[in-house]
């Protein structure tokens, strides 16, 4: 693990990542958390961390684990050469609360400068590429807040609870969100603090920033940057790795 004093020096403000890995993965239908599943010889969370180790411009990252799995997560990650790992902290009942815990822990550990980009990435998106992380990082440096997303392919309907269609939004303006997402430290910390104080619950990190009135921008994501949520996702990710599609 690394300390604040050990961070890589750069002409830019340092950049950090919060890895959200506190989910239970109940939709996977397995006894263990998806973060600990082995995919092509590597645990999912280790694969995610090793990608961040390879990403230019990332000075450090902090993993948020389920409180009851924090010790197990620590033991697992100690087996890998994770030079940029700042630490492992306990999450909470929701992803948003877990990210807030991670931001607080990052603040205590490294006290990021106000203009330091801070990304939030789902630990279960272990097929993310260094190139995509770097694109989001560059977008935050230039536009202060942004995240990865893909244009939707399917026609989307808005409907009532009974299933009656209300409208068909123009899909050319619709995007399906991925991670990483984030903003410069001052804005991201401010947005999460406001959400906590006002009881706002967003569906992702950009929605928390939007709630605070902060403009956010989209970066084209990657089809293979899937979140491992169901057994089908796991099988597809395994196929991609086995066939060296990535």
Coordinates of N, CA and C in Angstrom, one line a residue:
X1 N 0.8 -1.2 0.0 CA 0.0 0.0 0.0 C 0.9 1.2 0.0
X2 N 0.3 2.3 -0.5 CA 1.1 3.6 -0.6 C 0.5 4.6 0.3
X3 N 1.3 5.6 0.6 CA 0.9 6.7 1.5 C 0.8 8.0 0.6
X4 N 0.3 9.0 1.3 CA 0.2 10.3 0.5 C 1.5 10.8 0.1
X5 N 2.5 10.6 0.9 CA 3.9 11.1 0.6 C 4.5 10.3 -0.5
X6 N 4.0 9.1 -0.8 CA 4.5 8.2 -1.8 C 3.9 8.3 -3.1
X7 N 3.0 9.3 -3.3 CA 2.2 9.4 -4.5 C 3.1 9.9 -5.7
X8 N 2.8 9.4 -6.9 CA 3.6 9.8 -8.1 C 3.4 11.3 -8.4
X9 N 4.5 11.9 -8.6 CA 4.4 13.4 -8.9 C 4.0 13.6 -10.3
X10 N 3.3 14.6 -10.6 CA 2.8 14.9 -11.9 C 2.6 16.4 -12.1
X11 N 2.6 16.9 -13.4 CA 2.4 18.3 -13.7 C 1.0 18.7 -13.3
X12 N 0.1 17.7 -13.3 CA -1.3 17.9 -12.9 C -1.5 17.6 -11.5
X13 N -2.7 18.0 -11.0 CA -3.1 17.6 -9.6 C -3.2 16.1 -9.6
X14 N -2.9 15.5 -8.5 CA -3.0 14.0 -8.4 C -4.5 13.5 -8.7
X15 N -4.6 12.3 -9.2 CA -5.9 11.8 -9.4 C -6.1 10.5 -8.6
X16 N -7.3 10.3 -8.2 CA -7.6 9.1 -7.3 C -8.9 8.4 -7.8
X17 N -9.1 7.2 -7.3 CA -10.3 6.4 -7.7 C -10.8 5.8 -6.4
X18 N -12.1 5.9 -6.2 CA -12.8 5.1 -5.2 C -13.4 3.9 -5.9
X19 N -13.0 2.7 -5.5 CA -13.5 1.4 -6.0 C -14.7 1.0 -5.2
X20 N -15.9 1.0 -5.7 CA -17.1 0.6 -5.0 C -17.3 -0.9 -5.0
X21 N -17.0 -1.6 -3.9 CA -16.9 -3.0 -3.9 C -17.6 -3.6 -2.7
X22 N -18.7 -2.9 -2.2 CA -19.4 -3.3 -1.0 C -20.7 -4.0 -1.3
X23 N -21.0 -4.2 -2.5 CA -22.3 -4.9 -2.8 C -22.3 -6.3 -2.5
X24 N -23.5 -6.9 -2.2 CA -23.7 -8.3 -1.9 C -23.7 -9.2 -3.1
X25 N -24.2 -8.7 -4.2 CA -24.2 -9.5 -5.4 C -25.3 -10.6 -5.3
X26 N -26.5 -10.2 -4.7 CA -27.5 -11.2 -4.5 C -28.1 -11.7 -5.9
X27 N -28.1 -10.8 -6.9 CA -28.6 -11.2 -8.2 C -27.7 -12.3 -8.9
X28 N -26.5 -12.4 -8.4 CA -25.6 -13.5 -9.0 C -26.1 -14.8 -8.6
X29 N -26.8 -14.9 -7.4 CA -27.4 -16.2 -7.0 C -26.3 -17.1 -6.4
X30 N -25.2 -16.6 -5.9 CA -24.1 -17.4 -5.4 C -23.9 -17.0 -3.9
X31 N -23.3 -18.0 -3.2 CA -23.1 -17.8 -1.7 C -22.0 -16.7 -1.5
X32 N -21.1 -16.5 -2.3 CA -20.0 -15.5 -2.1 C -20.3 -14.2 -2.9
X33 N -19.7 -13.1 -2.4 CA -19.8 -11.9 -3.1 C -19.1 -11.9 -4.5
X34 N -19.7 -11.2 -5.5 CA -19.1 -11.3 -6.8 C -17.7 -10.7 -6.9
X35 N -17.4 -9.9 -5.9 CA -16.0 -9.3 -5.9 C -15.0 -10.4 -5.7
X36 N -15.4 -11.5 -5.1 CA -14.4 -12.5 -4.8 C -14.4 -13.7 -5.8
X37 N -15.4 -13.6 -6.7 CA -15.4 -14.7 -7.8 C -14.1 -14.7 -8.6
X38 N -13.7 -15.8 -9.0 CA -12.5 -15.9 -9.8 C -12.9 -16.0 -11.3
X39 N -12.3 -15.1 -12.0 CA -12.5 -15.0 -13.5 C -11.2 -15.1 -14.2
X40 N -11.1 -16.2 -15.0 CA -9.9 -16.4 -15.8 C -8.6 -16.4 -14.9
X41 N -8.7 -17.0 -13.7 CA -7.6 -17.1 -12.8 C -7.4 -16.0 -11.8
X42 N -8.2 -14.9 -11.9 CA -8.0 -13.8 -10.9 C -9.4 -13.4 -10.3
X43 N -9.4 -13.1 -9.0 CA -10.6 -12.6 -8.4 C -11.0 -11.3 -9.1
X44 N -12.3 -11.1 -9.2 CA -12.8 -9.9 -9.8 C -12.2 -8.7 -9.3
X45 N -12.2 -8.5 -8.0 CA -11.7 -7.2 -7.4 C -10.2 -7.0 -7.7
X46 N -9.5 -8.1 -7.7 CA -8.0 -8.0 -8.0 C -7.8 -7.6 -9.4
X47 N -8.6 -8.1 -10.3 CA -8.5 -7.8 -11.7 C -8.8 -6.3 -11.9
X48 N -9.8 -5.8 -11.2 CA -10.1 -4.3 -11.3 C -9.0 -3.5 -10.8
X49 N -8.4 -3.9 -9.7 CA -7.3 -3.1 -9.1 C -6.1 -3.1 -10.0
X50 N -5.8 -4.3 -10.6 CA -4.6 -4.4 -11.5 C -4.8 -3.5 -12.7
X51 N -6.0 -3.3 -13.2 CA -6.2 -2.4 -14.3 C -5.9 -1.0 -13.9
X52 N -6.3 -0.6 -12.7 CA -6.0 0.8 -12.2 C -4.5 0.9 -12.0
X53 N -3.8 -0.1 -11.6 CA -2.3 -0.1 -11.5 C -1.7 0.3 -12.8
X54 N -2.3 -0.1 -13.9 CA -1.8 0.1 -15.3 C -2.2 1.4 -15.9
X55 N -3.1 2.1 -15.3 CA -3.6 3.3 -15.9 C -2.8 4.6 -15.6
X56 N -2.3 5.2 -16.7 CA -1.5 6.4 -16.5 C -2.3 7.5 -15.9
X57 N -1.6 8.2 -15.0 CA -2.3 9.4 -14.4 C -3.0 9.1 -13.1
X58 N -3.2 7.8 -12.7 CA -3.9 7.5 -11.4 C -2.8 7.4 -10.4
X59 N -2.9 8.2 -9.3 CA -1.9 8.2 -8.3 C -2.2 7.3 -7.2
X60 N -3.5 7.0 -7.0 CA -3.9 6.0 -5.9 C -5.4 5.7 -6.0
X61 N -5.7 4.6 -5.3 CA -7.1 4.2 -5.3 C -7.4 3.6 -4.0
X62 N -8.7 3.7 -3.6 CA -9.2 3.2 -2.3 C -10.3 2.3 -2.5
X63 N -10.3 1.1 -1.9 CA -11.4 0.1 -2.1 C -12.4 0.2 -1.0
X64 N -13.7 0.2 -1.3 CA -14.7 0.2 -0.3 C -15.3 -1.2 -0.3
X65 N -15.2 -1.9 0.9 CA -15.7 -3.2 1.0 C -16.9 -3.3 2.0
X66 N -17.7 -4.4 1.8 CA -18.7 -4.6 2.8 C -18.0 -4.8 4.2
X67 N -18.6 -4.2 5.3 CA -17.9 -4.3 6.6 C -17.6 -5.7 7.0
X68 N -18.5 -6.6 6.7 CA -18.3 -8.0 7.2 C -17.3 -8.7 6.3
X69 N -16.9 -8.1 5.2 CA -15.9 -8.7 4.3 C -14.6 -7.9 4.2
X70 N -14.5 -6.9 5.0 CA -13.3 -6.0 4.9 C -12.0 -6.8 5.2
X71 N -12.0 -7.6 6.2 CA -10.8 -8.3 6.6 C -10.4 -9.3 5.5
X72 N -11.4 -10.0 4.9 CA -11.2 -10.9 3.8 C -10.7 -10.2 2.6
X73 N -11.2 -9.0 2.3 CA -10.8 -8.2 1.2 C -9.3 -7.8 1.4
X74 N -9.0 -7.4 2.6 CA -7.6 -7.0 2.9 C -6.6 -8.2 2.6
X75 N -7.0 -9.3 3.1 CA -6.1 -10.5 2.9 C -6.0 -10.9 1.5
X76 N -7.1 -10.8 0.7 CA -7.0 -11.1 -0.7 C -6.1 -10.2 -1.5
X77 N -6.3 -8.9 -1.3 CA -5.5 -7.9 -2.1 C -4.0 -7.9 -1.7
X78 N -3.7 -8.3 -0.5 CA -2.3 -8.3 -0.1 C -1.5 -9.3 -0.9
X79 N -2.1 -10.2 -1.6 CA -1.5 -11.2 -2.4 C -1.0 -10.6 -3.8
X80 N -1.3 -9.4 -4.1 CA -1.1 -8.8 -5.4 C -0.2 -7.6 -5.2
X81 N 0.6 -7.3 -6.3 CA 1.5 -6.1 -6.2 C 0.8 -4.8 -6.5
X82 N 0.1 -4.3 -5.5 CA -0.8 -3.1 -5.7 C -0.1 -1.9 -5.1
X83 N 0.8 -1.3 -5.8 CA 1.6 -0.2 -5.3 C 0.8 1.0 -5.1
X84 N -0.3 1.2 -5.8 CA -1.1 2.4 -5.7 C -2.3 2.3 -4.7
X85 N -2.5 1.1 -4.2 CA -3.6 0.9 -3.2 C -3.4 1.8 -2.0
X86 N -4.3 2.7 -1.7 CA -4.2 3.5 -0.5 C -4.7 2.8 0.7
X87 N -5.8 2.1 0.6 CA -6.4 1.4 1.7 C -7.7 0.8 1.4
X88 N -8.3 0.1 2.4 CA -9.6 -0.6 2.2 C -10.4 -0.1 3.4
X89 N -11.6 0.5 3.1 CA -12.5 1.0 4.1 C -13.8 0.3 4.0
X90 N -14.6 0.5 5.1 CA -15.9 -0.2 5.2 C -17.0 0.6 4.5
X91 N -17.8 -0.1 3.8 CA -19.0 0.5 3.1 C -20.2 0.6 4.0
X92 N -21.3 0.8 3.4 CA -22.6 1.0 4.2 C -23.7 0.2 3.5
X93 N -24.9 0.6 3.8 CA -26.1 -0.2 3.4 C -26.4 0.0 1.9
X94 N -26.0 1.2 1.4 CA -26.3 1.5 0.0 C -25.0 1.9 -0.7
X95 N -25.0 1.8 -2.1 CA -23.8 2.2 -2.8 C -23.5 3.7 -2.6
X96 N -24.5 4.5 -2.5 CA -24.2 6.0 -2.3 C -23.6 6.2 -1.0
X97 N -24.1 5.6 0.1 CA -23.5 5.7 1.4 C -22.1 5.1 1.4
X98 N -21.9 4.0 0.7 CA -20.6 3.4 0.7 C -19.6 4.4 0.0
X99 N -20.0 5.0 -1.1 CA -19.1 5.9 -1.8 C -18.8 7.1 -0.9
X100 N -19.8 7.6 -0.1 CA -19.6 8.7 0.8 C -18.5 8.3 1.9
X101 N -18.6 7.0 2.3 CA -17.6 6.5 3.3 C -16.2 6.5 2.6
X102 N -16.2 6.1 1.4 CA -14.9 6.1 0.7 C -14.3 7.5 0.5
X103 N -15.2 8.4 0.2 CA -14.7 9.8 0.0 C -14.1 10.4 1.3
X104 N -14.8 10.1 2.4 CA -14.3 10.5 3.8 C -13.0 9.8 4.1
X105 N -12.8 8.6 3.8 CA -11.6 7.9 4.0 C -10.5 8.4 3.1
X106 N -10.8 8.7 1.9 CA -9.8 9.3 1.0 C -9.3 10.7 1.5
X107 N -10.3 11.5 2.0 CA -9.9 12.8 2.5 C -9.0 12.7 3.7
X108 N -9.2 11.7 4.6 CA -8.4 11.5 5.7 C -7.0 11.0 5.3
X109 N -7.0 10.1 4.3 CA -5.7 9.5 3.9 C -4.8 10.4 3.1
X110 N -5.3 11.2 2.2 CA -4.4 11.9 1.3 C -4.8 13.4 1.2
X111 N -5.9 13.8 1.7 CA -6.3 15.2 1.7 C -6.1 15.8 0.3
X112 N -6.9 15.3 -0.7 CA -6.7 15.7 -2.1 C -6.8 17.2 -2.3
X113 N -6.1 17.8 -3.2 CA -6.3 19.2 -3.6 C -7.7 19.4 -4.2
X114 N -8.2 20.6 -4.1 CA -9.5 20.9 -4.6 C -9.7 20.5 -6.1
X115 N -8.7 20.6 -6.9 CA -8.8 20.3 -8.3 C -8.4 18.9 -8.7
X116 N -8.2 18.1 -7.7 CA -7.8 16.7 -8.0 C -8.9 15.9 -8.5
X117 N -8.8 15.3 -9.7 CA -9.9 14.4 -10.2 C -10.1 13.2 -9.3
X118 N -11.3 12.9 -8.9 CA -11.6 11.7 -8.2 C -12.7 10.9 -8.9
X119 N -12.4 9.7 -9.3 CA -13.3 8.9 -10.1 C -13.9 7.8 -9.1
X120 N -15.1 7.4 -9.4 CA -15.7 6.3 -8.7 C -16.0 5.2 -9.7
X121 N -15.5 4.0 -9.4 CA -15.6 2.9 -10.3 C -16.2 1.7 -9.6
X122 N -17.1 1.0 -10.3 CA -17.7 -0.2 -9.7 C -16.6 -1.3 -9.7
X123 N -16.4 -1.9 -8.6 CA -15.4 -3.0 -8.5 C -15.8 -4.2 -9.4
X124 N -17.1 -4.4 -9.7 CA -17.6 -5.5 -10.5 C -17.4 -5.2 -12.0
X125 N -16.9 -4.0 -12.4 CA -16.6 -3.7 -13.8 C -15.2 -4.0 -14.0
X126 N -14.8 -5.3 -14.0 CA -13.4 -5.7 -14.0 C -12.8 -5.7 -15.4
X127 N -13.6 -5.5 -16.4 CA -13.1 -5.5 -17.8 C -12.9 -4.1 -18.3
X128 N -13.0 -3.1 -17.5 CA -12.6 -1.7 -17.9 C -11.2 -1.7 -18.4
X129 N -11.0 -0.8 -19.3 CA -9.6 -0.7 -19.8 C -8.9 0.6 -19.3
X130 N -7.6 0.6 -19.2 CA -6.9 1.8 -18.8 C -7.2 3.0 -19.8
X131 N -7.5 2.7 -21.0 CA -7.8 3.8 -22.0 C -9.1 4.4 -21.6
X132 N -10.1 3.7 -21.2 CA -11.4 4.3 -20.8 C -11.3 5.1 -19.5
X133 N -10.6 4.5 -18.6 CA -10.3 5.3 -17.3 C -9.6 6.6 -17.6
X134 N -8.6 6.6 -18.5 CA -7.9 7.8 -18.9 C -8.8 8.8 -19.6
X135 N -9.7 8.3 -20.4 CA -10.6 9.2 -21.1 C -11.5 10.0 -20.1
X136 N -12.0 9.3 -19.1 CA -12.8 9.9 -18.1 C -12.0 10.9 -17.3
X137 N -10.8 10.5 -16.9 CA -9.9 11.3 -16.2 C -9.6 12.6 -16.9
X138 N -9.3 12.5 -18.2 CA -9.1 13.7 -19.0 C -10.3 14.6 -19.1
X139 N -11.5 14.0 -19.2 CA -12.7 14.8 -19.3 C -12.9 15.6 -18.0
X140 N -12.6 15.0 -16.9 CA -12.8 15.7 -15.6 C -11.8 16.8 -15.5
X141 N -10.6 16.5 -16.0 CA -9.5 17.6 -15.9 C -10.0 18.8 -16.8
X142 N -10.7 18.6 -17.9 CA -11.0 19.7 -18.8 C -12.4 20.2 -18.5
X143 N -13.4 19.4 -17.9 CA -14.7 19.8 -17.8 C -15.3 19.7 -16.3
X144 N -14.4 19.3 -15.4 CA -14.7 19.2 -14.0 C -15.5 18.0 -13.5
X145 N -16.4 17.5 -14.4 CA -17.2 16.4 -13.9 C -17.7 15.6 -15.2
X146 N -17.7 14.3 -15.1 CA -18.1 13.5 -16.2 C -18.1 12.0 -15.9
X147 N -18.5 11.2 -16.8 CA -18.6 9.8 -16.6 C -18.7 9.0 -17.9
X148 N -18.5 7.7 -17.9 CA -18.6 6.9 -19.1 C -20.0 6.4 -19.3
X149 N -20.4 6.4 -20.6 CA -21.7 6.0 -21.0 C -21.7 5.5 -22.4
X150 N -22.8 4.8 -22.8 CA -23.0 4.3 -24.1 C -24.3 4.8 -24.6
X151 N -24.4 5.2 -25.9 CA -25.7 5.5 -26.5 C -26.6 4.2 -26.4
X152 N -27.9 4.4 -26.1 CA -28.7 3.2 -26.1 C -29.0 2.7 -27.5
X153 N -29.2 1.4 -27.6 CA -29.4 0.8 -28.9 C -30.9 0.5 -29.1
X154 N -31.6 0.2 -28.0 CA -33.0 -0.2 -28.1 C -33.9 1.0 -28.0
X155 N -35.1 0.8 -28.5 CA -36.2 1.8 -28.3 C -36.6 1.7 -26.8
X156 N -36.7 2.9 -26.2 CA -37.1 3.0 -24.8 C -38.5 3.6 -24.7
X157 N -39.3 3.0 -23.8 CA -40.6 3.5 -23.6 C -40.7 3.9 -22.1
X158 N -41.5 5.0 -21.9 CA -41.8 5.4 -20.5 C -43.3 5.0 -20.3
X159 N -43.6 4.3 -19.2 CA -44.9 3.7 -19.1 C -45.4 3.9 -17.6
X160 N -46.7 3.7 -17.4 CA -47.3 3.8 -16.1 C -46.9 2.5 -15.4
X161 N -47.3 2.4 -14.1 CA -47.1 1.2 -13.3 C -47.9 0.0 -13.9
X162 N -49.0 0.3 -14.6 CA -49.8 -0.7 -15.2 C -49.3 -1.2 -16.6
X163 N -48.3 -0.5 -17.0 CA -47.7 -0.8 -18.3 C -48.2 -0.1 -19.5
X164 N -49.1 1.0 -19.3 CA -49.5 1.8 -20.4 C -48.5 2.8 -20.8
X165 N -48.1 2.7 -22.1 CA -47.1 3.6 -22.6 C -47.5 5.0 -22.6
X166 N -46.6 5.9 -22.0 CA -46.8 7.3 -22.0 C -46.1 8.0 -23.1
X167 N -44.9 7.6 -23.4 CA -44.1 8.3 -24.4 C -42.9 7.4 -24.9
X168 N -42.4 7.7 -26.1 CA -41.2 7.1 -26.6 C -40.1 8.1 -26.7
X169 N -39.2 8.3 -25.8 CA -38.2 9.3 -25.8 C -37.3 9.1 -27.1
X170 N -36.7 10.2 -27.6 CA -35.8 10.1 -28.7 C -34.5 9.4 -28.2
X171 N -34.2 8.2 -28.7 CA -33.1 7.5 -28.2 C -31.8 8.1 -28.6
X172 N -31.8 9.0 -29.5 CA -30.5 9.7 -29.9 C -30.0 10.6 -28.8
X173 N -30.9 10.8 -27.8 CA -30.5 11.6 -26.6 C -30.4 10.8 -25.4
X174 N -30.5 9.5 -25.5 CA -30.5 8.6 -24.3 C -29.1 7.8 -24.2
X175 N -28.6 7.8 -23.0 CA -27.3 7.1 -22.8 C -27.5 6.1 -21.6
X176 N -26.8 5.0 -21.7 CA -26.8 4.0 -20.6 C -25.5 4.2 -19.9
X177 N -25.6 4.5 -18.6 CA -24.4 4.8 -17.8 C -23.5 3.6 -17.5
X178 N -22.2 3.9 -17.4 CA -21.2 3.0 -16.9 C -20.4 3.7 -15.9
X179 N -19.4 3.1 -15.4 CA -18.4 3.8 -14.6 C -17.0 3.5 -15.3
X180 N -16.0 4.4 -15.0 CA -15.9 5.4 -13.9 C -16.7 6.6 -14.2
X181 N -17.1 7.3 -13.1 CA -17.7 8.6 -13.1 C -17.0 9.4 -12.0
X182 N -17.1 10.7 -12.1 CA -16.5 11.5 -11.0 C -16.5 13.0 -11.3
X183 N -15.6 13.6 -10.5 CA -15.5 15.1 -10.6 C -14.2 15.5 -9.9
X184 N -13.9 16.7 -10.0 CA -12.8 17.2 -9.2 C -13.2 17.1 -7.7
X185 N -12.2 16.9 -6.8 CA -12.5 16.6 -5.4 C -13.4 17.6 -4.8
X186 N -13.2 18.9 -4.9 CA -14.1 19.8 -4.2 C -15.5 19.7 -4.6
X187 N -15.8 19.4 -5.9 CA -17.2 19.3 -6.4 C -17.8 18.0 -5.9
X188 N -17.1 16.9 -6.0 CA -17.6 15.6 -5.7 C -17.9 15.5 -4.2
X189 N -16.9 16.0 -3.4 CA -17.2 16.0 -1.9 C -18.3 16.8 -1.5
X190 N -18.5 18.0 -2.2 CA -19.6 18.9 -1.9 C -20.9 18.3 -2.3
X191 N -21.0 17.6 -3.4 CA -22.2 17.0 -3.9 C -22.6 15.9 -3.0
X192 N -21.7 15.0 -2.6 CA -22.1 13.9 -1.7 C -22.5 14.4 -0.3
X193 N -21.8 15.5 0.2 CA -22.2 16.1 1.5 C -23.6 16.6 1.4
X194 N -23.9 17.3 0.3 CA -25.3 17.9 0.1 C -26.3 16.8 0.1
X195 N -26.0 15.7 -0.7 CA -27.0 14.6 -0.8 C -27.2 14.0 0.5
X196 N -26.2 13.8 1.3 CA -26.4 13.2 2.7 C -27.2 14.1 3.6
X197 N -27.0 15.4 3.5 CA -27.7 16.3 4.4 C -29.2 16.4 4.0
X198 N -29.4 16.3 2.7 CA -30.8 16.5 2.2 C -31.6 15.2 2.0
X199 N -30.9 14.1 2.3 CA -31.5 12.8 2.1 C -31.8 12.4 0.7
X200 N -31.1 13.0 -0.2 CA -31.2 12.6 -1.7 C -30.5 11.3 -2.0
X201 N -31.2 10.5 -2.7 CA -30.6 9.2 -3.1 C -30.6 9.1 -4.6
X202 N -29.4 9.2 -5.2 CA -29.2 9.1 -6.6 C -29.0 7.7 -7.1
X203 N -29.1 7.5 -8.4 CA -28.9 6.2 -8.9 C -27.5 5.9 -9.4
X204 N -26.7 7.0 -9.5 CA -25.3 6.9 -9.8 C -24.6 8.2 -9.3
X205 N -23.3 8.2 -9.5 CA -22.5 9.4 -9.0 C -22.8 10.7 -9.8
X206 N -23.1 10.6 -11.1 CA -23.4 11.8 -11.8 C -24.8 12.3 -11.3
X207 N -25.7 11.5 -11.0 CA -27.0 12.0 -10.5 C -26.8 12.8 -9.2
X208 N -25.9 12.4 -8.3 CA -25.6 13.1 -7.1 C -25.0 14.5 -7.5
X209 N -24.1 14.5 -8.5 CA -23.6 15.8 -8.9 C -24.6 16.7 -9.5
X210 N -25.5 16.1 -10.3 CA -26.6 16.8 -10.9 C -27.5 17.5 -9.9
X211 N -27.8 16.7 -8.8 CA -28.6 17.2 -7.7 C -28.0 18.4 -7.1
X212 N -26.7 18.5 -7.1 CA -26.0 19.7 -6.5 C -25.9 20.8 -7.5
X213 N -26.5 20.7 -8.7 CA -26.4 21.7 -9.7 C -25.1 21.8 -10.5
X214 N -24.4 20.7 -10.5 CA -23.1 20.7 -11.1 C -23.2 20.1 -12.5
X215 N -22.8 20.9 -13.6 CA -22.9 20.3 -15.0 C -22.0 19.1 -15.1
X216 N -22.5 18.1 -15.7 CA -21.7 16.8 -15.9 C -21.7 16.5 -17.4
X217 N -20.7 15.8 -17.9 CA -20.5 15.5 -19.3 C -20.2 14.0 -19.5
X218 N -20.6 13.5 -20.6 CA -20.5 12.1 -20.9 C -19.3 11.8 -21.8
X219 N -18.7 10.7 -21.5 CA -17.6 10.2 -22.3 C -18.0 8.8 -22.9
X220 N -17.8 8.6 -24.1 CA -18.2 7.3 -24.7 C -17.5 6.2 -24.1
X221 N -18.3 5.2 -23.6 CA -17.7 4.1 -22.8 C -17.3 3.0 -23.8
X222 N -17.4 1.7 -23.2 CA -16.9 0.6 -23.9 C -17.9 -0.5 -23.8
X223 N -18.3 -1.2 -24.9 CA -19.3 -2.3 -24.8 C -18.9 -3.4 -23.9
X224 N -17.6 -3.6 -23.7 CA -17.1 -4.7 -22.9 C -16.9 -4.3 -21.4
X225 N -17.2 -3.1 -21.1 CA -17.1 -2.6 -19.7 C -18.4 -2.9 -19.0
X226 N -18.8 -4.2 -19.0 CA -20.0 -4.6 -18.4 C -19.8 -4.8 -16.9
X227 N -20.9 -4.6 -16.1 CA -21.0 -4.8 -14.7 C -21.4 -6.2 -14.5
X228 N -20.6 -7.0 -13.7 CA -21.0 -8.4 -13.4 C -22.1 -8.4 -12.4
X229 N -23.3 -8.7 -12.9 CA -24.5 -8.6 -12.1 C -25.2 -10.0 -12.0
X230 N -25.3 -10.7 -13.2 CA -26.0 -12.0 -13.2 C -25.0 -13.1 -13.7
X231 N -25.4 -14.3 -13.5 CA -24.5 -15.4 -14.0 C -24.2 -15.3 -15.5
X232 N -25.2 -14.8 -16.3 CA -24.9 -14.6 -17.7 C -23.8 -13.6 -18.0
X233 N -23.7 -12.5 -17.2 CA -22.6 -11.6 -17.3 C -21.3 -12.2 -17.0
X234 N -21.3 -13.1 -16.0 CA -20.0 -13.8 -15.6 C -19.6 -14.7 -16.7
X235 N -20.5 -15.4 -17.3 CA -20.2 -16.3 -18.4 C -19.7 -15.5 -19.6
X236 N -20.3 -14.4 -19.9 CA -19.9 -13.6 -21.1 C -18.5 -13.0 -20.8
X237 N -18.2 -12.5 -19.6 CA -16.9 -12.0 -19.3 C -15.8 -13.1 -19.4
X238 N -16.2 -14.3 -18.9 CA -15.2 -15.4 -19.0 C -14.9 -15.7 -20.5
X239 N -15.9 -15.7 -21.3 CA -15.7 -16.0 -22.7 C -14.8 -14.9 -23.4
X240 N -15.1 -13.7 -23.0 CA -14.2 -12.6 -23.6 C -12.8 -12.8 -23.2
X241 N -12.5 -13.1 -22.0 CA -11.1 -13.3 -21.5 C -10.5 -14.6 -22.1
X242 N -11.3 -15.7 -22.1 CA -10.8 -17.0 -22.7 C -10.4 -16.9 -24.1
X243 N -11.2 -16.1 -24.9 CA -10.9 -15.9 -26.3 C -10.1 -14.7 -26.6
X244 N -9.6 -14.1 -25.6 CA -8.7 -12.9 -25.7 C -9.3 -11.9 -26.6
X245 N -10.6 -11.6 -26.4 CA -11.2 -10.6 -27.2 C -10.8 -9.2 -26.7
X246 N -10.5 -9.2 -25.4 CA -10.1 -7.9 -24.7 C -8.7 -7.5 -25.1

